[in-house]
Amino acid sequence: MLLWSVWSAILLLTPLEAAEEDGDVRAGCSTAVNDLVYIVDGSWSVGFSDFDTAKQWLINITSQFDISSHYTQVAVIQYSDTPRLEIPLGKHQGGAELIQAIQSITYLGGNTQTGRAIKFAVDHVFPSSQRASQVKNRIAVVVTDGKSQDDVVDASMEARAQGITVFAVGVGNEITTSELVSIANKPSSTYVLYAEDYTTIDRIRDSMEQKLCEESVCPTRIPVASRDEKGFELMAGMNIQMKAKKIPGSLVTEAAYALTASTDITENTREIFPEGLPPSYVFVATLRLTGSSSKLTFDLWRVLSKDKEIQAAVTLSGKDKTVTFTTTGITQKEQRVIFKAGFQTLYDGKWHQLKLLVRPRQVTSFLDDQLIQEVILEPVEPIYINGETQVAKRRGMRITVPVSMNNAAERSKCSEFI
Ligand SMILES: *[C@@H]1O[C@H](CO)[C@@H](O)[C@H](O)[C@H]1NC(C)=O
């Protein structure tokens, strides 16, 4: 049962002090190394005005990326009967130049040969990249308003075979769901998007931006019930299974690990989150706090900059029975959300699952799948990745706090797991 009246939280913001440290590297969406190819329907059914809207939408979803030969490169293909390469991959350095180039694309008109356009991207546009060995993500976004007059299956399969991730965006009511599903990667809940018509395409902008960003910064692929999703494997990435003692878990089928004061779970952030943190992620920990860990204040998980500033942290306080989430901020260096109520049972010495659902502008906490509280966040900054990521450390110290942790039972898109 949820008691709204007893919910309380405080959003603490520490003032921004010094300017950025020399030589530090931030990583996030903007610095993702992507080859991004937009494949846009320019057939007659779209019409001049809606085609302009489609162009603006592409400009909008591109704005989160730093357009340069180091980071994201963009190409645009317009297609009808034949594909036309409007903007070659990496032609424009800088967002302003790219925006202008997209704006000046003229509407083609004609039939809808989507398969042919995807094949053109796979055979000619992606391979034209000047940095084939450095690029981290090859992503195609197909925007179409109608049923293709040719076959899309072969070209889309070829794209996936080449490691290209394909998003399919269907606009209007003439589209065929099965066609979008064959164009896009699996699961279609992630890679297929719909808009009612071009006038409402802005509504799927946030969702598209987020998906593009997640695709760009989630480093590992984890097979989840035959789906192919990206996510962090923190338990493995942090070498917890290797360093900690194996103990019986919360369920007989799962192993758990006990950290002692002499276990040091510390890794370079670069190794764990080479592309920074995504805008949305789920932090899940199934843990048992006994002895000192149920009384102390410690960071269950933290990402520190080289200068030991917190880039992200989940802090437990047995004394106050609270959970604190810390992240970066645009106007403030560090923003902290304290969940003051609802976490008493986390400290009762039994197994519990703590979950934080982090979104671009809000964080939601759960205990044993019960929603505890939702709090608004200020926009966050990309994190510094040249420091360390640690598990179960006393606040401001390197001392490990003994906790027991289960292997993650639950996995979701672009999540981290302890
Ligand atoms: C693009 O972004 C601007 C500014 O946020 C917004 O007003 C406009 O509706 C967006 N257009 C589309 C097509 O997404």
GROMACS .gro file of C-alpha atoms and ligand atoms in nm:
model
  432
    1MET     CA    1   0.000   0.000   0.000
    2LEU     CA    2   0.125   0.345  -0.083
    3LEU     CA    3   0.085   0.631   0.158
    4TRP     CA    4   0.121   0.950  -0.039
    5SER     CA    5   0.095   1.170   0.266
    6VAL     CA    6   0.411   1.042   0.431
    7TRP     CA    7   0.628   1.078   0.124
    8SER     CA    8   0.894   1.338   0.153
    9ALA     CA    9   1.212   1.418  -0.029
   10ILE     CA   10   1.463   1.696  -0.044
   11LEU     CA   11   1.649   1.807  -0.351
   12LEU     CA   12   1.982   1.945  -0.241
   13LEU     CA   13   2.196   2.136  -0.483
   14THR     CA   14   2.556   2.220  -0.411
   15PRO     CA   15   2.685   2.533  -0.580
   16LEU     CA   16   2.906   2.510  -0.885
   17GLU     CA   17   3.261   2.598  -0.788
   18ALA     CA   18   3.566   2.583  -1.012
   19ALA     CA   19   3.567   2.558  -1.388
   20GLU     CA   20   3.637   2.225  -1.554
   21GLU     CA   21   3.957   2.055  -1.457
   22ASP     CA   22   4.226   2.034  -1.720
   23GLY     CA   23   4.259   1.709  -1.904
   24ASP     CA   24   3.940   1.564  -1.766
   25VAL     CA   25   3.712   1.387  -2.005
   26ARG     CA   26   3.338   1.388  -1.988
   27ALA     CA   27   3.142   1.123  -2.169
   28GLY     CA   28   2.777   1.100  -2.261
   29CYS     CA   29   2.551   1.116  -2.563
   30SER     CA   30   2.710   1.424  -2.705
   31THR     CA   31   3.049   1.257  -2.726
   32ALA     CA   32   2.926   0.923  -2.862
   33VAL     CA   33   3.115   0.800  -3.167
   34ASN     CA   34   2.833   0.724  -3.409
   35ASP     CA   35   2.785   0.693  -3.779
   36LEU     CA   36   2.421   0.789  -3.807
   37VAL     CA   37   2.231   0.756  -4.134
   38TYR     CA   38   1.881   0.896  -4.179
   39ILE     CA   39   1.676   0.730  -4.452
   40VAL     CA   40   1.378   0.954  -4.522
   41ASP     CA   41   1.071   0.883  -4.731
   42GLY     CA   42   1.030   1.148  -5.002
   43SER     CA   43   0.750   0.978  -5.195
   44TRP     CA   44   0.441   1.166  -5.323
   45SER     CA   45   0.220   1.060  -5.033
   46VAL     CA   46   0.431   1.264  -4.791
   47GLY     CA   47   0.370   1.605  -4.950
   48PHE     CA   48   0.584   1.920  -4.944
   49SER     CA   49   0.479   2.053  -4.608
   50ASP     CA   50   0.509   1.723  -4.420
   51PHE     CA   51   0.846   1.665  -4.579
   52ASP     CA   52   0.962   1.993  -4.427
   53THR     CA   53   0.835   1.877  -4.090
   54ALA     CA   54   1.026   1.551  -4.128
   55LYS     CA   55   1.345   1.746  -4.196
   56GLN     CA   56   1.290   1.961  -3.888
   57TRP     CA   57   1.232   1.650  -3.679
   58LEU     CA   58   1.562   1.504  -3.796
   59ILE     CA   59   1.734   1.828  -3.703
   60ASN     CA   60   1.572   1.815  -3.361
   61ILE     CA   61   1.676   1.458  -3.282
   62THR     CA   62   2.031   1.530  -3.397
   63SER     CA   63   2.076   1.822  -3.160
   64GLN     CA   64   2.195   1.610  -2.867
   65PHE     CA   65   2.502   1.492  -3.061
   66ASP     CA   66   2.827   1.672  -3.112
   67ILE     CA   67   2.866   1.668  -3.492
   68SER     CA   68   3.231   1.623  -3.578
   69SER     CA   69   3.479   1.372  -3.714
   70HIS     CA   70   3.555   1.271  -3.352
   71TYR     CA   71   3.202   1.215  -3.239
   72THR     CA   72   2.881   1.176  -3.440
   73GLN     CA   73   2.880   1.186  -3.819
   74VAL     CA   74   2.550   1.211  -4.003
   75ALA     CA   75   2.437   1.117  -4.354
   76VAL     CA   76   2.092   1.174  -4.503
   77ILE     CA   77   1.933   0.967  -4.778
   78GLN     CA   78   1.603   1.072  -4.931
   79TYR     CA   79   1.424   0.804  -5.124
   80SER     CA   80   1.126   0.743  -5.346
   81ASP     CA   81   1.175   0.515  -5.651
   82THR     CA   82   1.547   0.548  -5.604
   83PRO     CA   83   1.754   0.665  -5.311
   84ARG     CA   84   1.932   0.999  -5.333
   85LEU     CA   85   2.231   1.069  -5.112
   86GLU     CA   86   2.150   1.419  -4.984
   87ILE     CA   87   2.428   1.446  -4.730
   88PRO     CA   88   2.732   1.217  -4.745
   89LEU     CA   89   2.852   1.071  -4.415
   90GLY     CA   90   3.077   1.312  -4.229
   91LYS     CA   91   3.049   1.588  -4.489
   92HIS     CA   92   2.956   1.849  -4.230
   93GLN     CA   93   3.162   1.931  -3.925
   94GLY     CA   94   2.955   2.115  -3.671
   95GLY     CA   95   2.586   2.112  -3.601
   96ALA     CA   96   2.505   2.447  -3.762
   97GLU     CA   97   2.640   2.342  -4.099
   98LEU     CA   98   2.455   2.012  -4.083
   99ILE     CA   99   2.127   2.180  -3.990
  100GLN     CA  100   2.156   2.411  -4.287
  101ALA     CA  101   2.229   2.120  -4.518
  102ILE     CA  102   1.926   1.926  -4.393
  103GLN     CA  103   1.707   2.234  -4.431
  104SER     CA  104   1.807   2.277  -4.793
  105ILE     CA  105   1.713   1.922  -4.898
  106THR     CA  106   1.446   1.945  -5.169
  107TYR     CA  107   1.152   1.710  -5.183
  108LEU     CA  108   1.181   1.431  -5.437
  109GLY     CA  109   0.830   1.283  -5.497
  110GLY     CA  110   0.768   0.941  -5.652
  111ASN     CA  111   0.702   0.586  -5.536
  112THR     CA  112   0.812   0.419  -5.214
  113GLN     CA  113   1.102   0.177  -5.250
  114THR     CA  114   1.215   0.149  -4.890
  115GLY     CA  115   1.410  -0.176  -4.931
  116ARG     CA  116   1.620  -0.028  -5.205
  117ALA     CA  117   1.703   0.275  -4.991
  118ILE     CA  118   1.810   0.060  -4.695
  119LYS     CA  119   2.027  -0.149  -4.927
  120PHE     CA  120   2.186   0.168  -5.060
  121ALA     CA  121   2.271   0.276  -4.705
  122VAL     CA  122   2.421  -0.063  -4.621
  123ASP     CA  123   2.615  -0.104  -4.946
  124HIS     CA  124   2.733   0.252  -5.005
  125VAL     CA  125   2.677   0.499  -4.725
  126PHE     CA  126   2.797   0.316  -4.413
  127PRO     CA  127   3.103   0.177  -4.596
  128SER     CA  128   3.196   0.530  -4.705
  129SER     CA  129   3.288   0.620  -4.346
  130GLN     CA  130   3.643   0.748  -4.317
  131ARG     CA  131   3.681   0.603  -3.970
  132ALA     CA  132   3.540   0.253  -4.002
  133SER     CA  133   3.768   0.114  -3.731
  134GLN     CA  134   3.700   0.383  -3.469
  135VAL     CA  135   3.325   0.412  -3.500
  136LYS     CA  136   3.139   0.260  -3.205
  137ASN     CA  137   2.781   0.257  -3.329
  138ARG     CA  138   2.637   0.240  -3.678
  139ILE     CA  139   2.275   0.343  -3.662
  140ALA     CA  140   2.013   0.389  -3.935
  141VAL     CA  141   1.682   0.566  -3.878
  142VAL     CA  142   1.420   0.493  -4.144
  143VAL     CA  143   1.130   0.741  -4.153
  144THR     CA  144   0.841   0.631  -4.374
  145ASP     CA  145   0.473   0.710  -4.418
  146GLY     CA  146   0.361   0.420  -4.630
  147LYS     CA  147   0.389   0.064  -4.740
  148SER     CA  148   0.698  -0.009  -4.939
  149GLN     CA  149   0.657  -0.117  -5.300
  150ASP     CA  150   0.960  -0.339  -5.276
  151ASP     CA  151   1.085  -0.598  -5.031
  152VAL     CA  152   1.241  -0.466  -4.712
  153VAL     CA  153   1.335  -0.794  -4.547
  154ASP     CA  154   1.660  -0.876  -4.728
  155ALA     CA  155   1.807  -0.529  -4.700
  156SER     CA  156   1.719  -0.506  -4.331
  157MET     CA  157   1.867  -0.847  -4.258
  158GLU     CA  158   2.182  -0.743  -4.435
  159ALA     CA  159   2.198  -0.428  -4.222
  160ARG     CA  160   2.180  -0.632  -3.904
  161ALA     CA  161   2.434  -0.880  -4.036
  162GLN     CA  162   2.672  -0.588  -4.075
  163GLY     CA  163   2.612  -0.472  -3.719
  164ILE     CA  164   2.400  -0.176  -3.817
  165THR     CA  165   2.118  -0.096  -3.576
  166VAL     CA  166   1.801   0.003  -3.755
  167PHE     CA  167   1.519   0.211  -3.608
  168ALA     CA  168   1.192   0.228  -3.805
  169VAL     CA  169   0.971   0.533  -3.761
  170GLY     CA  170   0.622   0.497  -3.909
  171VAL     CA  171   0.416   0.810  -3.966
  172GLY     CA  172   0.042   0.814  -4.039
  173ASN     CA  173  -0.215   0.537  -4.079
  174GLU     CA  174  -0.102   0.398  -4.414
  175ILE     CA  175   0.193   0.220  -4.258
  176THR     CA  176   0.210  -0.155  -4.215
  177THR     CA  177   0.324  -0.264  -3.872
  178SER     CA  178   0.471  -0.592  -3.995
  179GLU     CA  179   0.687  -0.403  -4.241
  180LEU     CA  180   0.825  -0.172  -3.973
  181VAL     CA  181   0.891  -0.474  -3.754
  182SER     CA  182   1.094  -0.641  -4.029
  183ILE     CA  183   1.290  -0.324  -4.098
  184ALA     CA  184   1.386  -0.260  -3.736
  185ASN     CA  185   1.601  -0.444  -3.486
  186LYS     CA  186   1.441  -0.653  -3.214
  187PRO     CA  187   1.267  -0.595  -2.980
  188SER     CA  188   1.028  -0.385  -3.184
  189SER     CA  189   0.908  -0.216  -2.864
  190THR     CA  190   1.247  -0.046  -2.865
  191TYR     CA  191   1.327  -0.006  -3.232
  192VAL     CA  192   0.988   0.073  -3.389
  193LEU     CA  193   0.824   0.411  -3.325
  194TYR     CA  194   0.492   0.548  -3.447
  195ALA     CA  195   0.354   0.895  -3.498
  196GLU     CA  196  -0.010   0.960  -3.594
  197ASP     CA  197   0.096   1.205  -3.863
  198TYR     CA  198   0.374   1.450  -3.935
  199THR     CA  199   0.209   1.727  -3.736
  200THR     CA  200   0.239   1.515  -3.421
  201ILE     CA  201   0.582   1.365  -3.492
  202ASP     CA  202   0.725   1.606  -3.235
  203ARG     CA  203   0.558   1.391  -2.966
  204ILE     CA  204   0.796   1.103  -3.032
  205ARG     CA  205   1.097   1.330  -3.033
  206ASP     CA  206   1.194   1.273  -2.668
  207SER     CA  207   1.151   0.905  -2.703
  208MET     CA  208   1.358   0.893  -3.024
  209GLU     CA  209   1.632   1.108  -2.871
  210GLN     CA  210   1.647   0.886  -2.569
  211LYS     CA  211   1.660   0.567  -2.770
  212LEU     CA  212   1.933   0.704  -2.994
  213CYS     CA  213   2.128   0.809  -2.691
  214GLU     CA  214   2.086   0.475  -2.516
  215GLU     CA  215   2.195   0.299  -2.830
  216SER     CA  216   2.502   0.520  -2.836
  217VAL     CA  217   2.621   0.486  -2.479
  218CYS     CA  218   2.517   0.146  -2.345
  219PRO     CA  219   2.830  -0.059  -2.392
  220THR     CA  220   2.741  -0.425  -2.353
  221ARG     CA  221   2.488  -0.640  -2.523
  222ILE     CA  222   2.315  -0.882  -2.292
  223PRO     CA  223   2.093  -1.156  -2.425
  224VAL     CA  224   1.760  -1.126  -2.246
  225ALA     CA  225   1.517  -1.406  -2.327
  226SER     CA  226   1.633  -1.416  -2.690
  227ARG     CA  227   1.611  -1.044  -2.732
  228ASP     CA  228   1.923  -0.849  -2.800
  229GLU     CA  229   1.943  -0.556  -2.564
  230LYS     CA  230   2.213  -0.330  -2.446
  231GLY     CA  231   2.299  -0.291  -2.083
  232PHE     CA  232   2.569  -0.269  -1.822
  233GLU     CA  233   2.677  -0.574  -1.635
  234LEU     CA  234   2.812  -0.414  -1.325
  235MET     CA  235   2.838  -0.731  -1.119
  236ALA     CA  236   3.066  -0.884  -1.382
  237GLY     CA  237   3.225  -0.558  -1.493
  238MET     CA  238   3.332  -0.474  -1.138
  239ASN     CA  239   3.472  -0.826  -1.089
  240ILE     CA  240   3.252  -0.883  -0.787
  241GLN     CA  241   3.215  -1.254  -0.861
  242MET     CA  242   3.594  -1.287  -0.868
  243LYS     CA  243   3.676  -1.081  -0.562
  244ALA     CA  244   3.394  -1.154  -0.318
  245LYS     CA  245   3.298  -1.470  -0.134
  246LYS     CA  246   3.015  -1.675  -0.278
  247ILE     CA  247   2.725  -1.734  -0.039
  248PRO     CA  248   2.368  -1.867  -0.074
  249GLY     CA  249   2.145  -1.602  -0.233
  250SER     CA  250   1.796  -1.473  -0.173
  251LEU     CA  251   1.665  -1.751  -0.397
  252VAL     CA  252   1.812  -2.101  -0.411
  253THR     CA  253   1.867  -2.065  -0.784
  254GLU     CA  254   2.086  -1.759  -0.746
  255ALA     CA  255   2.433  -1.710  -0.612
  256ALA     CA  256   2.513  -1.415  -0.392
  257TYR     CA  257   2.841  -1.258  -0.289
  258ALA     CA  258   2.955  -1.123   0.043
  259LEU     CA  259   3.192  -0.831   0.058
  260THR     CA  260   3.416  -0.800   0.362
  261ALA     CA  261   3.616  -0.501   0.483
  262SER     CA  262   3.916  -0.630   0.288
  263THR     CA  263   3.735  -0.667  -0.046
  264ASP     CA  264   3.814  -0.371  -0.268
  265ILE     CA  265   3.567  -0.329  -0.553
  266THR     CA  266   3.722  -0.046  -0.751
  267GLU     CA  267   3.765  -0.015  -1.127
  268ASN     CA  268   3.853   0.264  -1.366
  269THR     CA  269   3.533   0.429  -1.483
  270ARG     CA  270   3.665   0.423  -1.838
  271GLU     CA  271   3.653   0.042  -1.827
  272ILE     CA  272   3.302   0.026  -1.689
  273PHE     CA  273   3.127   0.317  -1.860
  274PRO     CA  274   3.350   0.403  -2.156
  275GLU     CA  275   3.076   0.616  -2.309
  276GLY     CA  276   2.950   0.763  -1.984
  277LEU     CA  277   2.604   0.701  -1.841
  278PRO     CA  278   2.295   0.694  -2.060
  279PRO     CA  279   2.015   0.948  -2.001
  280SER     CA  280   1.797   0.670  -1.867
  281TYR     CA  281   1.896   0.365  -1.675
  282VAL     CA  282   1.778   0.137  -1.401
  283PHE     CA  283   1.997   0.072  -1.105
  284VAL     CA  284   1.899  -0.255  -0.941
  285ALA     CA  285   2.060  -0.410  -0.637
  286THR     CA  286   1.938  -0.712  -0.448
  287LEU     CA  287   2.118  -0.689  -0.120
  288ARG     CA  288   2.124  -0.773   0.248
  289LEU     CA  289   2.250  -0.526   0.503
  290THR     CA  290   2.362  -0.676   0.831
  291GLY     CA  291   2.591  -0.564   1.110
  292SER     CA  292   2.770  -0.235   1.046
  293SER     CA  293   2.631  -0.200   0.693
  294SER     CA  294   2.282  -0.154   0.835
  295LYS     CA  295   2.397   0.135   1.055
  296LEU     CA  296   2.660   0.323   0.854
  297THR     CA  297   2.633   0.574   0.574
  298PHE     CA  298   2.800   0.439   0.264
  299ASP     CA  299   2.795   0.453  -0.115
  300LEU     CA  300   2.652   0.130  -0.247
  301TRP     CA  301   2.773   0.244  -0.587
  302ARG     CA  302   2.963   0.554  -0.685
  303VAL     CA  303   3.139   0.706  -0.983
  304LEU     CA  304   3.408   0.955  -0.881
  305SER     CA  305   3.596   1.205  -1.096
  306LYS     CA  306   3.973   1.216  -1.078
  307ASP     CA  307   3.931   1.483  -0.809
  308LYS     CA  308   3.693   1.260  -0.615
  309GLU     CA  309   3.385   1.456  -0.708
  310ILE     CA  310   3.075   1.242  -0.726
  311GLN     CA  311   2.949   1.189  -1.079
  312ALA     CA  312   2.684   0.939  -0.974
  313ALA     CA  313   2.613   0.758  -0.649
  314VAL     CA  314   2.356   0.561  -0.457
  315THR     CA  315   2.411   0.620  -0.087
  316LEU     CA  316   2.254   0.420   0.194
  317SER     CA  317   2.221   0.549   0.546
  318GLY     CA  318   2.126   0.296   0.809
  319LYS     CA  319   2.122   0.565   1.075
  320ASP     CA  320   1.856   0.776   0.900
  321LYS     CA  321   1.700   0.485   0.707
  322THR     CA  322   1.728   0.685   0.386
  323VAL     CA  323   1.852   0.630   0.031
  324THR     CA  324   2.024   0.912  -0.155
  325PHE     CA  325   2.080   0.941  -0.528
  326THR     CA  326   2.351   1.178  -0.647
  327THR     CA  327   2.408   1.287  -1.005
  328THR     CA  328   2.565   1.576  -1.194
  329GLY     CA  329   2.387   1.899  -1.280
  330ILE     CA  330   2.406   2.162  -1.550
  331THR     CA  331   2.375   2.462  -1.319
  332GLN     CA  332   2.504   2.288  -1.008
  333LYS     CA  333   2.796   2.054  -0.992
  334GLU     CA  334   2.617   1.792  -0.792
  335GLN     CA  335   2.250   1.732  -0.729
  336ARG     CA  336   2.129   1.505  -0.456
  337VAL     CA  337   1.790   1.349  -0.402
  338ILE     CA  338   1.725   1.210  -0.054
  339PHE     CA  339   1.446   0.957  -0.025
  340LYS     CA  340   1.359   1.014   0.337
  341ALA     CA  341   1.067   0.782   0.387
  342GLY     CA  342   0.976   0.432   0.282
  343PHE     CA  343   1.312   0.261   0.315
  344GLN     CA  344   1.303   0.148   0.682
  345THR     CA  345   1.273  -0.219   0.590
  346LEU     CA  346   1.580  -0.203   0.367
  347TYR     CA  347   1.784  -0.196   0.686
  348ASP     CA  348   1.617  -0.490   0.864
  349GLY     CA  349   1.889  -0.748   0.789
  350LYS     CA  350   1.687  -0.938   0.526
  351TRP     CA  351   1.721  -0.956   0.147
  352HIS     CA  352   1.564  -0.664  -0.039
  353GLN     CA  353   1.565  -0.526  -0.387
  354LEU     CA  354   1.644  -0.159  -0.426
  355LYS     CA  355   1.570  -0.008  -0.764
  356LEU     CA  356   1.621   0.341  -0.897
  357LEU     CA  357   1.476   0.429  -1.233
  358VAL     CA  358   1.674   0.724  -1.362
  359ARG     CA  359   1.531   0.932  -1.647
  360PRO     CA  360   1.657   1.257  -1.799
  361ARG     CA  361   1.448   1.473  -1.567
  362GLN     CA  362   1.337   1.246  -1.287
  363VAL     CA  363   1.438   0.963  -1.059
  364THR     CA  364   1.197   0.707  -0.915
  365SER     CA  365   1.279   0.476  -0.626
  366PHE     CA  366   1.137   0.132  -0.557
  367LEU     CA  367   1.180  -0.113  -0.273
  368ASP     CA  368   1.085  -0.474  -0.345
  369ASP     CA  369   0.894  -0.354  -0.652
  370GLN     CA  370   0.683  -0.108  -0.452
  371LEU     CA  371   0.707   0.244  -0.582
  372ILE     CA  372   0.846   0.463  -0.307
  373GLN     CA  373   0.883   0.807  -0.462
  374GLU     CA  374   0.932   1.003  -0.781
  375VAL     CA  375   1.145   1.319  -0.776
  376ILE     CA  376   1.220   1.576  -1.049
  377LEU     CA  377   1.584   1.626  -1.151
  378GLU     CA  378   1.760   1.924  -1.301
  379PRO     CA  379   1.924   1.846  -1.637
  380VAL     CA  380   2.243   1.643  -1.584
  381GLU     CA  381   2.591   1.688  -1.733
  382PRO     CA  382   2.788   1.408  -1.895
  383ILE     CA  383   3.005   1.239  -1.630
  384TYR     CA  384   3.383   1.247  -1.601
  385ILE     CA  385   3.512   0.904  -1.694
  386ASN     CA  386   3.876   0.938  -1.592
  387GLY     CA  387   3.816   0.855  -1.225
  388GLU     CA  388   3.707   0.542  -1.045
  389THR     CA  389   3.385   0.348  -1.000
  390GLN     CA  390   3.342   0.173  -0.667
  391VAL     CA  391   3.099  -0.048  -0.481
  392ALA     CA  392   3.015  -0.044  -0.109
  393LYS     CA  393   3.249   0.230   0.016
  394ARG     CA  394   3.215   0.456   0.319
  395ARG     CA  395   3.123   0.810   0.223
  396GLY     CA  396   3.440   1.003   0.143
  397MET     CA  397   3.665   0.703   0.221
  398ARG     CA  398   3.805   0.398   0.049
  399ILE     CA  399   3.694   0.163   0.326
  400THR     CA  400   3.465  -0.118   0.215
  401VAL     CA  401   3.143  -0.179   0.404
  402PRO     CA  402   3.049  -0.546   0.431
  403VAL     CA  403   2.730  -0.614   0.233
  404SER     CA  404   2.585  -0.919   0.062
  405MET     CA  405   2.468  -0.889  -0.296
  406ASN     CA  406   2.274  -1.114  -0.520
  407ASN     CA  407   2.325  -1.171  -0.887
  408ALA     CA  408   2.073  -0.960  -1.071
  409ALA     CA  409   1.749  -1.141  -1.124
  410GLU     CA  410   1.600  -0.868  -1.331
  411ARG     CA  411   1.740  -0.707  -1.640
  412SER     CA  412   1.607  -0.427  -1.847
  413LYS     CA  413   1.718  -0.204  -2.127
  414CYS     CA  414   2.037  -0.018  -2.064
  415SER     CA  415   2.037  -0.102  -1.699
  416GLU     CA  416   2.308  -0.143  -1.447
  417PHE     CA  417   2.306  -0.426  -1.211
  418ILE     CA  418   2.469  -0.495  -0.884
  419LIG     C1  419   1.162   2.093  -3.327
  419LIG     O1  420   1.199   2.160  -3.208
  419LIG     C2  421   1.136   2.286  -3.190
  419LIG     C3  422   1.198   2.351  -3.069
  419LIG     O2  423   1.191   2.265  -2.956
  419LIG     C4  424   0.986   2.266  -3.175
  419LIG     O3  425   0.921   2.388  -3.157
  419LIG     C5  426   0.935   2.197  -3.300
  419LIG     O4  427   0.798   2.167  -3.286
  419LIG     C6  428   1.012   2.070  -3.328
  419LIG     N1  429   0.968   2.018  -3.457
  419LIG     C7  430   0.958   1.889  -3.484
  419LIG     C8  431   0.902   1.855  -3.615
  419LIG     O5  432   0.998   1.802  -3.409
   0.00000   0.00000   0.00000
